PDB file of C-alpha atoms in Angstrom:
ATOM      1  CA  MET A   1     117.019 -87.727 -51.598  1.00 55.00           C
ATOM      2  CA  SER A   2     114.497 -84.895 -51.508  1.00 72.00           C
ATOM      3  CA  TYR A   3     111.399 -85.672 -49.459  1.00 89.00           C
ATOM      4  CA  THR A   4     108.022 -84.541 -50.724  1.00 96.00           C
ATOM      5  CA  LEU A   5     105.306 -82.989 -48.569  1.00 97.00           C
ATOM      6  CA  ILE A   6     101.806 -82.768 -50.033  1.00 98.00           C
ATOM      7  CA  PHE A   7      99.455 -80.382 -48.228  1.00 98.00           C
ATOM      8  CA  ASP A   8      95.703 -80.187 -48.224  1.00 97.00           C
ATOM      9  CA  MET A   9      94.390 -76.613 -48.505  1.00 97.00           C
ATOM     10  CA  ASP A  10      91.081 -76.145 -46.646  1.00 94.00           C
ATOM     11  CA  GLY A  11      91.403 -76.702 -42.924  1.00 93.00           C
ATOM     12  CA  THR A  12      95.153 -77.336 -43.260  1.00 96.00           C
ATOM     13  CA  LEU A  13      96.855 -74.269 -44.766  1.00 98.00           C
ATOM     14  CA  PHE A  14      93.839 -71.993 -45.222  1.00 97.00           C
ATOM     15  CA  GLN A  15      91.321 -71.117 -42.496  1.00 94.00           C
ATOM     16  CA  THR A  16      88.259 -71.682 -44.645  1.00 90.00           C
ATOM     17  CA  ASP A  17      86.056 -71.176 -41.604  1.00 87.00           C
ATOM     18  CA  LYS A  18      86.639 -67.425 -41.785  1.00 90.00           C
ATOM     19  CA  ILE A  19      84.849 -67.086 -45.118  1.00 91.00           C
ATOM     20  CA  LEU A  20      82.639 -70.177 -45.126  1.00 86.00           C
ATOM     21  CA  GLU A  21      79.636 -68.955 -43.157  1.00 85.00           C
ATOM     22  CA  LEU A  22      79.372 -65.661 -45.032  1.00 88.00           C
ATOM     23  CA  ALA A  23      79.567 -67.402 -48.396  1.00 91.00           C
ATOM     24  CA  LEU A  24      76.961 -69.984 -47.423  1.00 91.00           C
ATOM     25  CA  GLU A  25      74.587 -67.339 -46.076  1.00 91.00           C
ATOM     26  CA  GLU A  26      74.798 -65.312 -49.273  1.00 92.00           C
ATOM     27  CA  THR A  27      74.380 -68.412 -51.413  1.00 94.00           C
ATOM     28  CA  PHE A  28      71.286 -69.548 -49.571  1.00 94.00           C
ATOM     29  CA  ASP A  29      69.928 -65.984 -49.695  1.00 93.00           C
ATOM     30  CA  TYR A  30      69.838 -66.504 -53.458  1.00 91.00           C
ATOM     31  CA  LEU A  31      67.895 -69.738 -53.008  1.00 93.00           C
ATOM     32  CA  ARG A  32      65.400 -68.007 -50.720  1.00 94.00           C
ATOM     33  CA  LEU A  33      64.869 -65.208 -53.243  1.00 93.00           C
ATOM     34  CA  GLU A  34      64.183 -67.849 -55.873  1.00 91.00           C
ATOM     35  CA  GLY A  35      61.725 -69.601 -53.560  1.00 92.00           C
ATOM     36  CA  LEU A  36      63.925 -72.670 -53.404  1.00 91.00           C
ATOM     37  CA  TRP A  37      64.869 -72.594 -49.702  1.00 93.00           C
ATOM     38  CA  GLU A  38      63.075 -71.600 -46.495  1.00 90.00           C
ATOM     39  CA  LYS A  39      65.322 -72.696 -43.614  1.00 90.00           C
ATOM     40  CA  THR A  40      68.572 -71.222 -42.315  1.00 90.00           C
ATOM     41  CA  ALA A  41      71.783 -71.904 -44.212  1.00 91.00           C
ATOM     42  CA  PRO A  42      73.117 -75.379 -43.253  1.00 92.00           C
ATOM     43  CA  VAL A  43      76.455 -74.136 -41.943  1.00 88.00           C
ATOM     44  CA  GLU A  44      76.944 -76.853 -39.329  1.00 88.00           C
ATOM     45  CA  GLU A  45      76.085 -79.595 -41.794  1.00 91.00           C
ATOM     46  CA  TYR A  46      78.705 -78.232 -44.174  1.00 88.00           C
ATOM     47  CA  ARG A  47      81.304 -78.231 -41.415  1.00 84.00           C
ATOM     48  CA  THR A  48      80.843 -81.970 -40.954  1.00 83.00           C
ATOM     49  CA  ILE A  49      81.561 -82.694 -44.631  1.00 83.00           C
ATOM     50  CA  MET A  50      84.197 -80.025 -45.177  1.00 79.00           C
ATOM     51  CA  GLY A  51      86.914 -81.276 -47.513  1.00 72.00           C
ATOM     52  CA  VAL A  52      84.753 -83.337 -49.873  1.00 78.00           C
ATOM     53  CA  PRO A  53      84.435 -82.288 -53.552  1.00 78.00           C
ATOM     54  CA  LEU A  54      81.866 -79.521 -54.135  1.00 81.00           C
ATOM     55  CA  GLN A  55      79.685 -81.846 -56.175  1.00 82.00           C
ATOM     56  CA  VAL A  56      79.266 -83.975 -53.052  1.00 87.00           C
ATOM     57  CA  VAL A  57      78.668 -80.846 -50.960  1.00 89.00           C
ATOM     58  CA  TRP A  58      75.632 -79.816 -52.989  1.00 93.00           C
ATOM     59  CA  GLU A  59      74.320 -83.363 -53.273  1.00 93.00           C
ATOM     60  CA  THR A  60      74.425 -83.454 -49.468  1.00 94.00           C
ATOM     61  CA  LEU A  61      73.091 -79.975 -48.688  1.00 94.00           C
ATOM     62  CA  LEU A  62      70.535 -79.889 -51.523  1.00 94.00           C
ATOM     63  CA  PRO A  63      69.429 -83.528 -51.910  1.00 93.00           C
ATOM     64  CA  ASP A  64      66.010 -82.611 -53.323  1.00 92.00           C
ATOM     65  CA  HIS A  65      67.166 -79.989 -55.809  1.00 94.00           C
ATOM     66  CA  PRO A  66      67.833 -80.723 -59.508  1.00 94.00           C
ATOM     67  CA  ASN A  67      71.362 -80.705 -60.886  1.00 92.00           C
ATOM     68  CA  ASP A  68      70.909 -77.430 -62.745  1.00 93.00           C
ATOM     69  CA  ILE A  69      70.084 -75.633 -59.488  1.00 94.00           C
ATOM     70  CA  ARG A  70      73.061 -77.252 -57.760  1.00 94.00           C
ATOM     71  CA  ALA A  71      75.295 -76.137 -60.618  1.00 92.00           C
ATOM     72  CA  LYS A  72      74.027 -72.552 -60.356  1.00 93.00           C
ATOM     73  CA  VAL A  73      74.484 -72.544 -56.580  1.00 93.00           C
ATOM     74  CA  ASN A  74      78.020 -73.861 -56.999  1.00 91.00           C
ATOM     75  CA  VAL A  75      78.907 -70.981 -59.328  1.00 92.00           C
ATOM     76  CA  ILE A  76      77.474 -68.399 -56.914  1.00 94.00           C
ATOM     77  CA  PHE A  77      79.216 -69.958 -53.915  1.00 93.00           C
ATOM     78  CA  LEU A  78      82.565 -70.073 -55.720  1.00 93.00           C
ATOM     79  CA  GLU A  79      82.279 -66.427 -56.823  1.00 94.00           C
ATOM     80  CA  ILE A  80      81.545 -65.297 -53.267  1.00 94.00           C
ATOM     81  CA  LEU A  81      84.418 -67.335 -51.821  1.00 93.00           C
ATOM     82  CA  ILE A  82      86.879 -65.840 -54.305  1.00 95.00           C
ATOM     83  CA  GLU A  83      85.611 -62.302 -53.648  1.00 95.00           C
ATOM     84  CA  ASN A  84      86.134 -62.830 -49.913  1.00 94.00           C
ATOM     85  CA  ILE A  85      89.646 -64.201 -50.443  1.00 96.00           C
ATOM     86  CA  ARG A  86      90.654 -61.261 -52.631  1.00 96.00           C
ATOM     87  CA  ALA A  87      89.142 -58.874 -50.070  1.00 95.00           C
ATOM     88  CA  GLY A  88      91.421 -60.340 -47.403  1.00 94.00           C
ATOM     89  CA  LYS A  89      88.595 -61.797 -45.325  1.00 93.00           C
ATOM     90  CA  GLY A  90      90.224 -65.213 -45.091  1.00 94.00           C
ATOM     91  CA  ALA A  91      93.494 -66.184 -43.430  1.00 96.00           C
ATOM     92  CA  LEU A  92      96.204 -68.779 -43.460  1.00 97.00           C
ATOM     93  CA  TYR A  93      96.643 -70.799 -40.286  1.00 96.00           C
ATOM     94  CA  PRO A  94      99.218 -69.400 -37.839  1.00 93.00           C
ATOM     95  CA  ASN A  95     102.831 -69.956 -38.873  1.00 95.00           C
ATOM     96  CA  VAL A  96     102.035 -71.295 -42.367  1.00 97.00           C
ATOM     97  CA  GLU A  97     104.471 -68.962 -44.110  1.00 97.00           C
ATOM     98  CA  LYS A  98     107.183 -69.518 -41.519  1.00 96.00           C
ATOM     99  CA  VAL A  99     106.854 -73.307 -41.716  1.00 97.00           C
ATOM    100  CA  LEU A 100     106.733 -73.427 -45.529  1.00 97.00           C
ATOM    101  CA  ASP A 101     109.795 -71.203 -45.693  1.00 97.00           C
ATOM    102  CA  TYR A 102     111.668 -73.449 -43.255  1.00 95.00           C
ATOM    103  CA  LEU A 103     110.748 -76.611 -45.153  1.00 95.00           C
ATOM    104  CA  THR A 104     111.876 -75.087 -48.425  1.00 95.00           C
ATOM    105  CA  THR A 105     115.248 -74.132 -46.981  1.00 94.00           C
ATOM    106  CA  LYS A 106     115.617 -77.754 -45.883  1.00 91.00           C
ATOM    107  CA  SER A 107     115.071 -78.864 -49.501  1.00 89.00           C
ATOM    108  CA  TYR A 108     111.652 -80.446 -49.069  1.00 94.00           C
ATOM    109  CA  SER A 109     109.522 -80.413 -52.217  1.00 95.00           C
ATOM    110  CA  LEU A 110     106.127 -78.924 -51.391  1.00 97.00           C
ATOM    111  CA  PHE A 111     102.815 -79.421 -53.201  1.00 98.00           C
ATOM    112  CA  ILE A 112      99.120 -78.807 -52.611  1.00 98.00           C
ATOM    113  CA  ALA A 113      96.491 -81.452 -53.380  1.00 98.00           C
ATOM    114  CA  SER A 114      92.969 -80.214 -52.740  1.00 96.00           C
ATOM    115  CA  ASN A 115      89.326 -81.030 -53.383  1.00 91.00           C
ATOM    116  CA  GLY A 116      88.825 -77.322 -54.106  1.00 90.00           C
ATOM    117  CA  LEU A 117      88.184 -75.986 -57.596  1.00 91.00           C
ATOM    118  CA  PRO A 118      91.137 -74.580 -59.581  1.00 95.00           C
ATOM    119  CA  GLU A 119      89.849 -70.965 -59.529  1.00 95.00           C
ATOM    120  CA  TYR A 120      89.373 -71.071 -55.764  1.00 95.00           C
ATOM    121  CA  LEU A 121      92.800 -72.554 -55.119  1.00 97.00           C
ATOM    122  CA  ALA A 122      94.439 -70.073 -57.492  1.00 97.00           C
ATOM    123  CA  ALA A 123      92.833 -67.180 -55.597  1.00 97.00           C
ATOM    124  CA  ILE A 124      94.366 -68.375 -52.319  1.00 98.00           C
ATOM    125  CA  VAL A 125      97.772 -69.112 -53.838  1.00 98.00           C
ATOM    126  CA  ASP A 126      97.841 -65.724 -55.584  1.00 98.00           C
ATOM    127  CA  TYR A 127      96.650 -63.674 -52.603  1.00 98.00           C
ATOM    128  CA  TYR A 128      99.127 -65.200 -50.155  1.00 98.00           C
ATOM    129  CA  LYS A 129     101.849 -65.794 -52.760  1.00 98.00           C
ATOM    130  CA  LEU A 130     102.148 -69.435 -51.768  1.00 98.00           C
ATOM    131  CA  ASP A 131     103.982 -70.213 -54.987  1.00 97.00           C
ATOM    132  CA  ARG A 132     107.059 -68.834 -53.247  1.00 97.00           C
ATOM    133  CA  TRP A 133     107.231 -72.303 -51.676  1.00 98.00           C
ATOM    134  CA  ILE A 134     104.684 -74.534 -53.386  1.00 98.00           C
ATOM    135  CA  LYS A 135     105.952 -76.158 -56.594  1.00 97.00           C
ATOM    136  CA  GLU A 136     102.497 -76.866 -57.978  1.00 98.00           C
ATOM    137  CA  THR A 137      98.884 -76.880 -56.816  1.00 98.00           C
ATOM    138  CA  PHE A 138      96.659 -79.778 -57.869  1.00 98.00           C
ATOM    139  CA  SER A 139      92.841 -79.707 -57.896  1.00 96.00           C
ATOM    140  CA  ILE A 140      90.542 -82.707 -57.762  1.00 93.00           C
ATOM    141  CA  GLN A 141      88.999 -81.326 -60.947  1.00 91.00           C
ATOM    142  CA  GLN A 142      92.136 -82.399 -62.817  1.00 92.00           C
ATOM    143  CA  ILE A 143      91.293 -86.079 -62.542  1.00 93.00           C
ATOM    144  CA  GLU A 144      88.265 -87.984 -63.764  1.00 91.00           C
ATOM    145  CA  SER A 145      87.814 -90.179 -60.699  1.00 90.00           C
ATOM    146  CA  GLN A 146      87.445 -87.227 -58.286  1.00 88.00           C
ATOM    147  CA  ASN A 147      89.387 -89.343 -55.794  1.00 94.00           C
ATOM    148  CA  LYS A 148      92.097 -87.745 -53.663  1.00 96.00           C
ATOM    149  CA  SER A 149      94.243 -90.876 -53.638  1.00 97.00           C
ATOM    150  CA  ASP A 150      94.366 -90.673 -57.420  1.00 97.00           C
ATOM    151  CA  LEU A 151      95.174 -86.955 -57.224  1.00 97.00           C
ATOM    152  CA  VAL A 152      98.142 -87.619 -54.952  1.00 98.00           C
ATOM    153  CA  ARG A 153      99.233 -90.405 -57.291  1.00 97.00           C
ATOM    154  CA  THR A 154      99.272 -87.845 -60.106  1.00 97.00           C
ATOM    155  CA  ILE A 155     101.835 -85.815 -58.158  1.00 97.00           C
ATOM    156  CA  ILE A 156     103.893 -88.912 -57.400  1.00 97.00           C
ATOM    157  CA  GLU A 157     104.019 -89.932 -61.040  1.00 96.00           C
ATOM    158  CA  LYS A 158     104.698 -86.446 -62.408  1.00 96.00           C
ATOM    159  CA  TYR A 159     107.527 -85.684 -60.000  1.00 96.00           C
ATOM    160  CA  ASP A 160     108.892 -89.212 -59.419  1.00 95.00           C
ATOM    161  CA  VAL A 161     108.173 -89.048 -55.692  1.00 95.00           C
ATOM    162  CA  GLU A 162     109.758 -91.868 -53.710  1.00 91.00           C
ATOM    163  CA  LYS A 163     109.295 -90.794 -50.105  1.00 93.00           C
ATOM    164  CA  GLY A 164     107.161 -88.205 -48.382  1.00 94.00           C
ATOM    165  CA  ALA A 165     103.974 -87.384 -46.509  1.00 96.00           C
ATOM    166  CA  VAL A 166     100.469 -86.083 -47.016  1.00 98.00           C
ATOM    167  CA  ILE A 167      99.419 -83.435 -44.495  1.00 98.00           C
ATOM    168  CA  GLY A 168      95.713 -82.813 -44.046  1.00 97.00           C
ATOM    169  CA  ASP A 169      92.766 -82.656 -41.688  1.00 95.00           C
ATOM    170  CA  ARG A 170      90.305 -85.172 -43.133  1.00 93.00           C
ATOM    171  CA  LEU A 171      90.097 -88.875 -43.874  1.00 94.00           C
ATOM    172  CA  SER A 172      90.535 -88.359 -47.624  1.00 94.00           C
ATOM    173  CA  ASP A 173      94.011 -86.924 -46.930  1.00 96.00           C
ATOM    174  CA  ILE A 174      94.936 -89.764 -44.597  1.00 97.00           C
ATOM    175  CA  GLN A 175      93.646 -92.374 -47.041  1.00 97.00           C
ATOM    176  CA  ALA A 176      95.452 -90.712 -49.938  1.00 97.00           C
ATOM    177  CA  ALA A 177      98.719 -91.048 -48.028  1.00 98.00           C
ATOM    178  CA  LYS A 178      98.178 -94.685 -47.142  1.00 97.00           C
ATOM    179  CA  ASP A 179      96.997 -95.668 -50.613  1.00 98.00           C
ATOM    180  CA  ASN A 180     100.219 -94.224 -52.009  1.00 98.00           C
ATOM    181  CA  TYR A 181     102.560 -95.566 -49.301  1.00 96.00           C
ATOM    182  CA  LEU A 182     103.306 -92.126 -47.885  1.00 96.00           C
ATOM    183  CA  LEU A 183     103.227 -90.975 -44.283  1.00 96.00           C
ATOM    184  CA  ALA A 184      99.814 -89.706 -43.163  1.00 97.00           C
ATOM    185  CA  ILE A 185     100.065 -86.607 -40.950  1.00 97.00           C
ATOM    186  CA  GLY A 186      96.703 -85.508 -39.564  1.00 97.00           C
ATOM    187  CA  CYS A 187      96.020 -81.883 -38.625  1.00 97.00           C
ATOM    188  CA  ASN A 188      93.862 -81.475 -35.532  1.00 96.00           C
ATOM    189  CA  PHE A 189      92.397 -78.187 -36.734  1.00 93.00           C
ATOM    190  CA  ASP A 190      88.907 -76.724 -37.237  1.00 87.00           C
ATOM    191  CA  PHE A 191      87.213 -79.397 -39.366  1.00 84.00           C
ATOM    192  CA  ALA A 192      89.076 -82.449 -38.080  1.00 89.00           C
ATOM    193  CA  GLN A 193      87.151 -85.474 -36.824  1.00 91.00           C
ATOM    194  CA  GLN A 194      88.792 -87.462 -34.045  1.00 94.00           C
ATOM    195  CA  ASP A 195      87.773 -90.840 -35.469  1.00 95.00           C
ATOM    196  CA  GLU A 196      89.426 -89.881 -38.752  1.00 95.00           C
ATOM    197  CA  LEU A 197      92.597 -88.528 -37.131  1.00 96.00           C
ATOM    198  CA  ALA A 198      92.939 -91.815 -35.252  1.00 97.00           C
ATOM    199  CA  GLN A 199      93.831 -93.427 -38.586  1.00 97.00           C
ATOM    200  CA  ALA A 200      96.770 -91.069 -39.252  1.00 97.00           C
ATOM    201  CA  ASP A 201     100.374 -92.092 -38.617  1.00 96.00           C
ATOM    202  CA  GLU A 202     101.049 -88.818 -36.787  1.00 96.00           C
ATOM    203  CA  VAL A 203      98.830 -85.965 -35.571  1.00 97.00           C
ATOM    204  CA  ILE A 204      99.813 -82.321 -35.099  1.00 97.00           C
ATOM    205  CA  ASP A 205      97.934 -79.531 -33.316  1.00 96.00           C
ATOM    206  CA  ASP A 206      99.965 -76.713 -34.868  1.00 95.00           C
ATOM    207  CA  LEU A 207     101.923 -76.521 -38.104  1.00 96.00           C
ATOM    208  CA  THR A 208     105.110 -75.604 -36.236  1.00 96.00           C
ATOM    209  CA  GLN A 209     105.178 -79.192 -34.974  1.00 96.00           C
ATOM    210  CA  LEU A 210     105.757 -80.262 -38.556  1.00 94.00           C
ATOM    211  CA  LYS A 211     109.293 -78.867 -38.475  1.00 90.00           C
ATOM    212  CA  ASP A 212     110.474 -81.259 -35.787  1.00 89.00           C
ATOM    213  CA  LEU A 213     108.294 -84.115 -36.991  1.00 91.00           C
ATOM    214  CA  VAL A 214     109.670 -84.322 -40.513  1.00 86.00           C
ATOM    215  CA  ALA A 215     113.207 -83.864 -39.224  1.00 82.00           C
ATOM    216  CA  THR A 216     113.022 -86.854 -36.906  1.00 81.00           C
ATOM    217  CA  LEU A 217     110.889 -89.284 -38.902  1.00 70.00           C
ATOM    218  CA  GLN A 218     112.342 -91.533 -41.541  1.00 54.00           C
ATOM    219  CA  LEU A 219     109.735 -90.763 -44.193  1.00 51.00           C
TER     220      LEU A 219
END
């Protein structure tokens, strides 16, 4: 039986932190020019909610702004993120390619399930050629509920998944695994919260640990 491993993207495979601050600063520069923002860009506040859908991001960071402004800001932010990815300003986490290659040779089926938008995810997959190992990348935008548990269920149903794990850094990843009776592997990386990781079945500090973990666990 082929085991399935479903990866989160931001804060799990991709070091979003490397392009996040620059993109936020440029986005909020636009708001300042429009007279819609006076303070510094809320970088630290974004870090605490990293991994939620972008709609929730702008509802949180811009609670007093109308939806049309949030929509415009979202477009600007996404464009800047993609420009930075294509310019090579981002980075995968250490050993991502080595680990994905190893898992593929061991016949694991690999997928990505992310709260990121399709264009953003495609930019990362294309730049780093992740489709060498990843069978398919799924965005939260593909499902009406905007719920990661439902997104993971989409993968399970499409590919007849029976056993596997969800690997991610935030509670939505852990919950998605548990709601779908998969193993929850928490990544203690940049955006991880210790109270959330405490709910995972297993926690790793480096992706290389995944090689031994999946080999010894009965998923």
